[in-house]
């Protein structure tokens, strides 16, 4: 079924495939609503997308190009679909959310040593006139996808998914409470194989294979570079939703293994758990006792109001001083545990510290999880769940206008880019498509940088660490910078490299905001391929091989329901992503919009297990249902330290060589498709 042959009526039409929109699509499809989910782009996840290296270069080139304006003939054609008593509300043709995009290549442009003579290695697209490889399959006709139809478009993440040691599924409440011993053994085995007994010596480093631009392009499919950089709190709303809805079966996670801080020009580990505190060599015995006493107080500070109510009017930084904490401890708590600014009030700082501590121990020694293959996988997981329950997906397709009833001021229908009129009860749209309807301009920007480096910011026995580093403002009034460093076992970069994401609130162009920190923490060659001279202090810092800076629009502070948009009552705006580390804002907004659409329905109820499905005219499915997962151990109760995770012996990821979309994966899993309501 092609996109010019869509059904003429849906309950909910959703434009944009970001995290918020995808959660809403999944929730509505799950309770039986007819959902049409479309996106003007040729990839899933919208602003939350992740690209492999070659696709990212193509996306950069496409960003530089300008969209073709709608011709007058097309406009006349869709206006003829508007009847008496109705008026049309046009959709913005400019949905760009990226500005000040700058790309730099510092890797050598020499051809790879093993490159065959008949192969040509092109220069970067931003240094040469030759265009990069195409982003998607060269299909002129857009395809529509339902649970029983194969999607032919290409996702932003084009990696062959295979099981990786140390990855696990987020299990539901009551599941096994610890990582299995086999999983731990595999993790240790990997570390022993991949890691040396200490920092690499110069002689060993010389033997390392030189990483050139040709190597980055050749291994481009190993990269998964997210436009949005976030980690997931183990007790945050997103993990709760993944468990509740059973969408967690579609993805795997790795634990962020280190929390770091930047102080006095050095990167240092931050002791988080009790074991970390007492094992730390940075703290004296007195400091260890002081820190443990303070963290114990923060865990249940509401039970001791006498200790903080008198200081409730103070800033959190001032409150820490009243607790007689040393400067070392104040720095750790303020910037790396609470992760707040010096202007944060005491109560908010205590709540942030409490949340950090409550997330410890659920799946590991830090509070954070990271999805394998990047954050762009999460919206695709919810899209897959929506498709399983009847949602129809269509990329490279958009809406030209809304048809609004003049009497009720409600959206009756939408007119798509093929001129088809589609009736709907509710319309959900990404904020960028409704710029003309903004009544206020409470917008901010996020400064982002993405670096590919040759080593970690803090070398250790193992180079397979996912690290969170918080850098305090380098100058008064400046923004704090959040740095997330990803290793190759996160399936986001090739072995021998690290992917570094930097994020902060914008004060200007992203390069102006972040380059001072980049030049302090990393070695940035003056020219491509240059290495630090022998004896140069820069030799101890990671070398930047490739860098990208850009600003991302953030209007999350504009309340979609607070009169900031001049829209009909049944048109719902999805704003975000925001600058915060977690995904709570997007999840809460998705639930809020769902309650407005279906106030009496359950939000994202659990999907049935395959063995519970009874096919019409058939006996109940037994052990031969086709799901050969590791059996889950029934828990007798939920401990305060939380639920654990199981490492799986086999991956649920597809291993075909071709690219797949989330809907493709749903369609290729017969148990899911066969059990969807649309198949009954």
XYZ file of C-alpha atoms in Angstrom:
680
model
C 0.000 0.000 0.000
C 1.556 3.285 -1.122
C 1.248 6.607 0.661
C -1.292 7.933 -1.850
C -3.690 5.159 -0.874
C -4.062 5.723 2.874
C -7.322 5.036 4.725
C -9.463 8.151 4.877
C -10.158 8.081 8.618
C -8.062 7.666 11.778
C -8.601 8.347 15.452
C -5.175 9.960 15.940
C -2.778 11.383 13.359
C 0.766 12.040 14.615
C 3.381 14.089 12.749
C 6.964 13.505 13.920
C 8.630 10.361 15.294
C 10.527 11.782 18.273
C 10.420 10.169 21.717
C 7.299 11.981 22.939
C 5.339 11.384 19.742
C 6.382 7.718 19.608
C 5.279 7.084 23.190
C 1.888 8.653 22.413
C 1.553 6.517 19.265
C 2.357 3.366 21.214
C -0.054 4.234 24.031
C -2.926 5.033 21.658
C -2.422 1.950 19.469
C -2.209 -0.270 22.537
C -5.735 0.696 23.667
C -7.249 0.164 20.224
C -7.039 3.592 18.599
C -6.457 3.832 14.855
C -3.121 5.645 14.565
C -1.414 7.145 11.523
C 2.186 8.038 12.394
C 4.098 9.954 9.723
C 7.295 11.938 9.392
C 8.553 14.305 6.709
C 12.071 12.949 7.152
C 13.362 9.679 5.722
C 14.446 8.300 9.106
C 12.848 7.579 12.464
C 13.263 9.436 15.787
C 13.209 13.026 14.396
C 15.271 15.213 16.739
C 16.265 12.126 18.735
C 17.735 10.332 15.717
C 21.051 8.512 15.612
C 23.145 8.099 12.457
C 26.073 6.002 11.437
C 29.073 8.043 10.318
C 28.348 7.959 6.590
C 24.668 8.729 7.077
C 25.600 11.618 9.350
C 27.744 13.131 6.598
C 24.773 12.837 4.243
C 22.489 14.407 6.848
C 24.928 17.319 7.184
C 24.829 17.911 3.442
C 21.035 17.721 3.410
C 20.874 20.193 6.279
C 22.866 22.708 4.246
C 20.399 22.393 1.377
C 17.163 24.329 1.472
C 13.740 22.740 1.313
C 11.728 23.341 -1.802
C 8.815 25.703 -1.162
C 5.307 24.521 -1.879
C 4.235 25.521 -5.374
C 1.089 27.619 -5.911
C -0.490 24.822 -7.932
C -0.143 22.387 -5.025
C -1.532 24.969 -2.609
C -4.569 25.565 -4.808
C -5.121 21.812 -5.027
C -5.271 21.218 -1.278
C -7.333 24.349 -0.627
C -10.010 22.854 -2.867
C -10.435 20.121 -0.229
C -11.691 22.674 2.331
C -15.495 22.808 2.482
C -17.938 25.509 3.553
C -17.874 26.202 7.290
C -14.220 25.183 7.505
C -10.920 26.968 7.328
C -7.399 25.684 6.742
C -4.450 26.016 9.107
C -1.204 25.557 7.192
C 1.727 23.514 8.493
C 5.153 25.143 8.468
C 7.398 23.963 5.651
C 10.503 24.806 7.696
C 10.972 22.234 10.454
C 14.703 22.813 10.919
C 15.868 22.710 14.522
C 19.643 22.787 13.984
C 21.665 25.995 13.616
C 25.343 26.993 13.604
C 26.448 23.585 12.305
C 30.235 23.323 12.008
C 32.228 20.190 11.141
C 36.005 19.648 11.418
C 38.165 16.692 10.423
C 41.485 16.307 12.269
C 42.260 12.723 11.221
C 44.820 12.182 8.514
C 43.429 12.273 4.983
C 45.950 9.705 3.793
C 44.547 6.572 2.154
C 44.386 3.498 4.327
C 47.437 1.218 4.046
C 45.341 -1.763 3.052
C 43.320 0.211 0.532
C 43.335 -1.404 -2.896
C 44.671 0.565 -5.815
C 41.331 0.608 -7.573
C 39.539 2.055 -4.544
C 39.293 5.784 -4.132
C 39.174 7.399 -0.702
C 37.311 10.639 -0.914
C 37.958 13.614 1.294
C 35.304 14.667 3.805
C 32.207 16.181 2.252
C 32.939 19.396 4.080
C 36.472 19.563 2.571
C 35.744 18.381 -0.968
C 33.115 18.974 -3.580
C 32.225 15.294 -3.932
C 28.905 14.487 -2.218
C 28.818 11.794 0.509
C 26.926 8.505 0.157
C 23.116 8.819 0.049
C 21.274 8.665 3.355
C 18.523 6.309 2.293
C 17.577 3.880 -0.419
C 16.949 5.739 -3.687
C 13.220 5.133 -3.705
C 11.002 7.727 -5.259
C 7.818 6.254 -3.902
C 7.137 6.468 -0.192
C 5.898 3.285 1.412
C 3.288 2.931 4.142
C 3.888 0.385 6.865
C 1.452 -1.570 8.953
C 2.293 -4.585 11.138
C 2.031 -6.974 8.187
C 3.810 -4.819 5.595
C 7.605 -4.486 5.280
C 8.953 -0.946 5.599
C 11.457 -0.106 2.867
C 12.877 3.136 4.210
C 16.186 3.351 6.046
C 16.577 4.267 9.683
C 19.217 6.645 10.957
C 20.895 3.792 12.788
C 22.080 1.328 10.149
C 24.081 -1.058 12.241
C 23.943 -4.845 12.214
C 22.713 -5.627 15.714
C 24.497 -8.410 17.546
C 24.630 -9.430 21.168
C 27.397 -7.744 23.149
C 28.768 -9.013 26.419
C 27.753 -6.936 29.381
C 24.437 -5.844 27.858
C 21.152 -6.683 29.507
C 17.438 -6.173 29.238
C 15.598 -4.015 31.738
C 13.458 -6.557 33.584
C 10.061 -5.990 35.143
C 9.432 -5.687 38.863
C 10.004 -8.939 40.699
C 12.517 -10.282 38.200
C 15.900 -11.592 39.244
C 17.667 -9.226 41.558
C 21.290 -9.690 40.510
C 23.265 -10.128 37.343
C 23.770 -13.824 36.701
C 27.176 -15.259 37.417
C 27.588 -16.216 33.776
C 27.028 -12.613 32.761
C 29.625 -11.454 35.236
C 32.082 -14.036 33.969
C 31.556 -12.906 30.389
C 32.042 -9.280 31.442
C 35.310 -10.088 33.189
C 36.480 -12.187 30.262
C 35.863 -9.321 27.872
C 37.743 -6.893 30.073
C 40.683 -9.295 30.295
C 40.761 -9.725 26.534
C 40.288 -6.086 25.554
C 42.261 -4.325 28.233
C 45.852 -4.135 29.310
C 47.052 -4.258 32.891
C 47.557 -0.514 32.924
C 47.804 2.588 30.787
C 49.379 1.855 27.427
C 53.068 2.566 27.152
C 54.377 4.791 24.333
C 55.874 1.753 22.601
C 52.508 0.011 22.549
C 50.758 3.132 21.393
C 53.100 3.391 18.421
C 52.028 -0.080 17.349
C 48.362 0.907 17.394
C 46.824 1.124 13.986
C 46.686 4.697 12.765
C 43.128 5.937 12.469
C 42.693 8.022 9.335
C 39.618 9.552 7.787
C 39.556 6.624 5.361
C 39.295 4.239 8.313
C 36.428 6.252 9.824
C 34.529 6.076 6.542
C 35.289 2.388 6.037
C 34.126 1.555 9.577
C 31.297 4.092 9.439
C 28.595 1.503 10.121
C 30.104 0.845 13.539
C 29.206 4.374 14.658
C 25.825 5.438 16.015
C 25.924 9.170 16.644
C 22.925 10.664 18.461
C 21.738 14.221 17.936
C 20.546 14.240 21.564
C 22.838 13.133 24.386
C 21.164 11.765 27.507
C 21.517 8.966 30.019
C 18.604 7.118 31.590
C 18.106 7.136 35.363
C 17.606 3.566 36.569
C 14.639 4.712 38.672
C 13.415 7.347 36.262
C 10.068 7.554 34.519
C 11.419 6.163 31.237
C 12.659 2.918 32.808
C 9.352 2.564 34.659
C 7.471 3.041 31.380
C 9.674 0.560 29.505
C 9.022 -2.046 32.188
C 5.310 -1.299 32.517
C 4.594 -1.411 28.782
C 7.051 -4.290 28.110
C 8.674 -2.208 25.387
C 11.935 -3.094 27.139
C 11.901 -6.421 25.255
C 12.909 -4.518 22.113
C 16.199 -3.083 23.348
C 19.202 -3.696 25.591
C 21.189 -1.471 27.886
C 24.626 -1.052 29.348
C 25.417 0.428 32.729
C 27.269 3.731 32.831
C 30.296 2.562 34.771
C 31.916 5.830 35.901
C 30.915 9.229 37.223
C 33.758 11.714 36.801
C 34.444 15.347 37.553
C 36.835 17.981 36.201
C 38.728 19.946 38.809
C 41.949 21.921 38.722
C 42.616 20.812 35.161
C 42.338 17.109 36.001
C 39.682 14.451 35.478
C 38.920 12.559 38.690
C 36.501 9.729 39.571
C 33.631 10.591 41.900
C 32.880 8.122 44.733
C 29.146 7.400 44.577
C 28.328 4.220 46.470
C 29.463 3.196 49.945
C 32.077 0.896 48.430
C 33.390 3.687 46.204
C 33.669 6.085 49.119
C 35.728 3.741 51.285
C 37.870 2.596 48.334
C 38.628 6.146 47.204
C 42.240 7.285 47.423
C 41.271 10.917 46.886
C 39.542 11.304 50.253
C 40.974 11.217 53.733
C 39.357 9.027 56.380
C 37.730 12.109 57.908
C 36.295 13.134 54.528
C 34.965 9.634 53.953
C 33.058 9.711 57.235
C 31.733 13.219 56.530
C 30.571 12.258 53.048
C 28.866 9.054 54.210
C 27.087 10.914 56.993
C 25.831 13.581 54.602
C 24.679 11.103 51.921
C 22.877 9.043 54.570
C 21.040 12.191 55.656
C 20.054 13.012 52.057
C 18.489 9.572 51.533
C 15.613 10.446 53.885
C 16.069 14.152 54.540
C 12.277 14.668 54.763
C 12.333 12.707 58.016
C 14.715 15.225 59.569
C 13.250 18.675 58.857
C 15.102 20.206 61.776
C 18.374 19.762 59.900
C 17.466 21.736 56.792
C 14.362 23.884 57.365
C 16.343 26.729 58.902
C 18.527 26.728 55.789
C 15.636 26.359 53.323
C 16.119 29.965 52.221
C 19.789 29.408 51.526
C 21.333 28.235 48.308
C 22.360 24.587 48.205
C 26.022 25.589 47.931
C 25.663 27.642 51.116
C 23.866 24.768 52.845
C 26.802 22.460 52.075
C 29.103 24.911 53.827
C 26.916 24.835 56.951
C 27.402 21.061 56.997
C 31.144 21.652 57.400
C 31.958 19.717 54.227
C 35.407 20.286 52.782
C 35.821 22.045 49.433
C 36.624 18.687 47.873
C 33.356 17.165 49.097
C 31.318 20.264 48.215
C 32.602 20.035 44.653
C 31.679 16.334 44.374
C 28.177 16.786 45.785
C 27.275 19.993 43.967
C 28.545 19.217 40.475
C 28.686 15.424 40.156
C 26.056 13.951 42.496
C 23.294 16.554 42.684
C 24.433 18.010 39.337
C 22.930 21.423 40.072
C 24.168 24.978 39.810
C 25.315 27.263 42.607
C 22.015 29.153 42.258
C 19.918 26.071 43.161
C 17.940 26.307 46.405
C 18.552 23.905 49.284
C 15.399 21.780 48.925
C 15.906 21.256 45.185
C 19.538 20.322 45.773
C 18.573 17.789 48.437
C 15.937 16.255 46.144
C 18.444 15.950 43.304
C 20.963 14.275 45.621
C 18.275 11.936 46.949
C 17.213 10.926 43.422
C 20.824 10.160 42.490
C 21.254 7.969 45.565
C 17.935 6.169 45.086
C 18.983 5.128 41.579
C 22.220 3.544 42.825
C 22.309 -0.221 43.002
C 19.254 -1.046 40.926
C 21.337 -2.311 38.012
C 24.875 -1.308 38.926
C 27.157 0.960 40.908
C 26.005 4.118 39.109
C 22.464 5.446 38.640
C 22.584 5.510 34.832
C 21.840 3.247 31.881
C 22.622 3.719 28.220
C 20.796 1.893 25.391
C 22.950 -0.156 23.041
C 23.270 1.456 19.601
C 22.381 4.869 21.018
C 19.462 6.841 22.375
C 17.835 6.940 18.932
C 16.806 3.308 19.487
C 14.267 4.201 22.190
C 11.726 6.053 19.977
C 12.007 3.219 17.458
C 11.095 0.687 20.163
C 7.857 2.531 20.889
C 7.178 2.806 17.142
C 7.535 -0.946 16.876
C 5.038 -1.495 19.699
C 2.595 0.847 17.976
C 3.009 -1.026 14.683
C 2.419 -4.378 16.382
C -0.951 -3.106 17.594
C -2.097 -1.681 14.267
C -0.351 1.676 13.877
C 0.437 2.646 10.277
C 3.806 4.267 9.567
C 4.843 6.427 6.639
C 8.161 8.248 6.237
C 8.982 10.908 3.613
C 5.382 12.005 4.002
C 3.869 15.016 5.731
C 0.808 17.155 6.345
C 0.172 20.365 4.400
C -2.737 21.766 6.385
C -5.281 21.161 9.121
C -8.984 21.468 8.377
C -10.656 23.296 11.272
C -14.405 23.574 11.885
C -15.252 27.267 12.265
C -18.110 26.630 14.689
C -16.383 24.285 17.164
C -12.794 25.371 16.489
C -11.683 21.750 16.379
C -9.552 19.976 13.819
C -11.757 17.746 11.662
C -9.202 16.456 9.203
C -5.715 16.872 7.780
C -4.573 17.219 4.172
C -1.376 15.341 3.377
C 1.319 16.129 0.834
C -0.522 14.084 -1.809
C -3.656 16.177 -1.416
C -5.609 13.432 0.355
C -8.040 14.524 3.055
C -7.837 12.298 6.146
C -10.389 12.658 8.936
C -9.149 12.426 12.522
C -10.338 13.089 16.063
C -6.970 14.298 17.369
C -3.787 15.611 15.793
C -0.408 15.384 17.569
C 2.487 17.341 16.081
C 6.142 18.074 16.767
C 6.702 21.702 17.769
C 8.860 22.602 14.762
C 5.977 22.109 12.331
C 3.836 24.768 14.042
C 6.208 27.741 14.158
C 3.623 30.080 12.636
C 1.271 29.368 15.551
C 3.738 30.305 18.296
C 2.267 33.163 20.323
C 5.354 33.662 22.481
C 9.059 33.320 21.839
C 10.198 31.672 25.071
C 12.793 29.651 23.246
C 16.296 28.664 24.190
C 19.036 26.724 22.485
C 21.236 23.826 23.483
C 24.898 23.833 22.518
C 26.143 20.429 21.383
C 29.460 18.981 20.334
C 30.235 15.467 19.140
C 33.862 14.295 19.102
C 35.535 11.125 17.909
C 38.728 10.636 19.940
C 41.485 8.040 20.088
C 41.523 7.425 23.850
C 39.558 7.955 27.050
C 39.607 11.156 29.092
C 40.600 8.988 32.079
C 42.590 5.890 31.027
C 42.031 2.827 33.209
C 42.727 -0.901 33.249
C 39.690 -1.348 31.006
C 38.896 0.864 28.058
C 35.276 -0.320 27.992
C 33.743 2.378 30.176
C 30.700 4.574 29.708
C 31.491 7.721 31.652
C 29.542 10.779 32.770
C 31.674 13.859 33.402
C 30.311 17.140 34.741
C 32.490 20.201 34.176
C 31.721 23.273 36.339
C 31.580 26.660 34.580
C 35.035 27.657 33.401
C 34.229 31.308 34.077
C 31.659 33.086 36.293
C 28.231 33.119 34.705
C 29.144 30.456 32.180
C 27.239 27.193 31.731
C 28.197 23.869 33.254
C 29.027 21.311 30.575
C 27.884 17.703 30.637
C 30.222 15.231 28.936
C 29.198 11.647 28.099
C 31.992 9.406 26.836
C 30.962 6.192 25.069
C 33.169 3.187 24.346
C 32.979 0.664 21.523
C 31.042 -1.909 23.594
C 28.107 0.540 23.647
C 27.888 -0.116 19.883
C 28.250 3.581 19.093
C 31.847 3.723 17.793
C 34.516 1.516 16.263
C 37.103 -0.248 18.466
C 40.075 1.961 19.249
C 37.964 5.129 19.357
C 35.636 6.883 21.791
C 32.532 8.918 21.064
C 32.276 12.027 23.253
C 29.089 14.104 23.585
C 29.211 17.594 25.139
C 26.017 19.439 26.090
C 25.267 22.767 27.770
C 22.778 25.616 27.730
C 23.633 28.010 24.918
C 25.159 31.400 25.505
C 26.021 31.798 21.831
C 27.109 29.565 18.980
C 27.931 26.004 20.041
C 31.533 26.259 18.935
C 32.033 29.409 21.008
C 30.455 27.763 24.062
C 32.264 24.423 23.943
C 35.541 24.887 22.111
C 37.367 26.374 25.162
C 36.659 23.180 27.123
C 37.509 20.943 24.167
C 40.931 22.563 23.766
C 41.613 22.143 27.499
C 40.645 18.478 27.774
C 41.661 17.209 24.338
C 44.496 17.642 21.874
C 43.077 19.421 18.817
C 45.630 19.241 15.963
C 46.291 22.534 14.165
C 45.954 20.633 10.883
C 44.568 17.279 9.779
C 46.747 14.323 10.724
C 49.162 16.280 12.932
C 50.310 14.577 16.137
C 51.768 16.174 19.280
C 55.536 16.576 19.307
C 57.599 14.341 21.541
C 57.677 15.766 25.052
C 54.702 18.011 24.375
C 52.271 18.182 27.302
C 49.432 17.694 24.807
C 50.594 14.123 24.257
C 48.817 12.921 27.397
C 45.417 14.135 26.247
C 43.029 12.323 23.913
C 43.389 13.389 20.299
C 40.322 14.663 18.462
C 39.905 12.872 15.137
C 36.628 14.477 14.075
C 34.348 17.110 15.596
C 30.878 18.535 15.003
C 29.327 21.563 16.728
C 25.700 22.661 16.470
C 22.906 24.417 18.337
C 19.577 22.676 18.890
C 16.304 24.517 19.492
C 14.783 24.019 22.959
C 11.279 25.357 23.651
C 10.535 22.920 26.478
C 9.858 25.875 28.785
C 6.873 26.835 26.647
C 3.840 25.096 28.142
C 1.945 23.502 25.217
C -1.324 23.843 27.123
C -0.629 27.228 28.660
C -1.781 29.450 25.812
C 1.578 29.682 24.086
C 0.147 28.214 20.872
C -2.827 29.497 18.880
C -4.306 26.102 17.995
C -7.606 24.166 18.101
C -8.349 22.243 21.278
C -7.740 18.802 19.778
C -4.317 19.700 18.336
C -1.517 18.718 20.722
C 2.048 20.061 20.591
C 5.063 17.981 21.606
C 8.024 20.114 22.677
C 11.547 19.054 23.550
C 14.069 17.550 23.926
C 15.273 19.600 26.878
C 18.793 20.197 28.161
C 18.486 17.973 31.258
C 20.335 14.676 31.580
C 17.301 12.396 31.910
C 14.213 11.806 29.763
C 11.569 12.561 32.407
C 10.292 15.684 30.648
C 9.387 13.850 27.440
C 7.747 10.920 29.229
C 5.604 13.160 31.424
C 4.574 15.274 28.435
C 3.572 12.135 26.508
C 1.396 10.965 29.386
C -0.161 14.431 29.710
C -1.114 14.501 26.025
C -2.471 10.948 26.204
C -4.702 11.929 29.162
C -6.085 14.802 27.102
C -6.881 12.452 24.221
C -8.163 9.452 26.216
C -8.767 10.453 29.839
C -10.453 7.164 30.768
C -7.886 4.778 29.292
C -4.795 3.262 30.899
C -1.515 4.780 29.775
C 0.690 2.179 28.059
C -0.783 -0.997 29.595
C 1.435 -4.097 29.470
C 1.519 -5.921 26.170
C 0.395 -9.554 26.496
C 3.034 -12.247 26.611
C 3.069 -14.474 23.532
C 2.155 -17.568 25.531
C -0.987 -15.804 26.789
C -2.357 -15.174 23.300
C -5.237 -17.390 22.175
C -5.675 -17.323 18.414
C -9.203 -17.358 17.070
C -10.242 -20.915 16.253
C -7.046 -22.377 17.671
C -5.959 -23.908 20.938
C -3.983 -21.771 23.397
C -0.344 -21.374 22.479
C 1.902 -23.576 24.544
C 5.593 -24.060 24.830
C 6.068 -23.917 21.083
C 5.153 -20.244 20.791
C 8.516 -19.387 19.257
C 9.783 -17.262 22.150
C 12.953 -18.910 23.422
C 14.029 -16.277 25.921
C 15.749 -16.912 29.205
C 12.990 -17.733 31.695
C 12.355 -15.036 34.278
C 12.592 -15.917 37.921
C 9.548 -14.971 39.908
C 10.482 -12.675 42.756
C 9.006 -13.029 46.190
C 9.129 -9.327 46.882
C 10.702 -6.087 45.783
C 13.737 -5.099 47.800
C 14.660 -1.503 48.505
C 17.837 -1.892 46.483
C 15.702 -2.631 43.482
C 15.378 -5.088 40.737
C 18.296 -6.594 38.976
C 18.933 -7.542 35.435
C 19.600 -10.686 33.506
C 22.203 -11.065 30.847
C 20.793 -12.888 27.856
C 22.579 -15.768 26.173
C 21.361 -14.688 22.758
C 20.479 -11.356 21.246
C 17.041 -10.449 20.064
C 18.576 -8.072 17.564
C 18.292 -8.823 13.861
C 21.546 -9.754 12.136
C 20.592 -9.288 8.508
C 23.090 -7.310 6.454
C 20.443 -4.918 5.192
C 19.230 -1.867 7.054
C 16.055 -2.132 9.062
C 13.481 0.164 10.525
C 11.757 -0.508 13.847
C 8.644 -1.507 11.955
C 10.619 -3.893 9.822
C 11.856 -5.597 12.931
C 8.314 -5.878 14.181
C 7.204 -7.339 10.903
C 10.087 -9.819 10.891
C 9.134 -11.171 14.285
C 6.185 -13.446 13.509
C 5.139 -13.923 17.154
C 4.641 -10.187 17.635
C 2.812 -9.637 14.375
C 0.628 -12.695 14.721
C -0.496 -11.666 18.190
C -1.439 -8.103 17.340
C -5.150 -7.197 17.432
C -5.106 -6.331 13.722
C -4.296 -9.927 12.862
C -7.143 -11.484 14.805
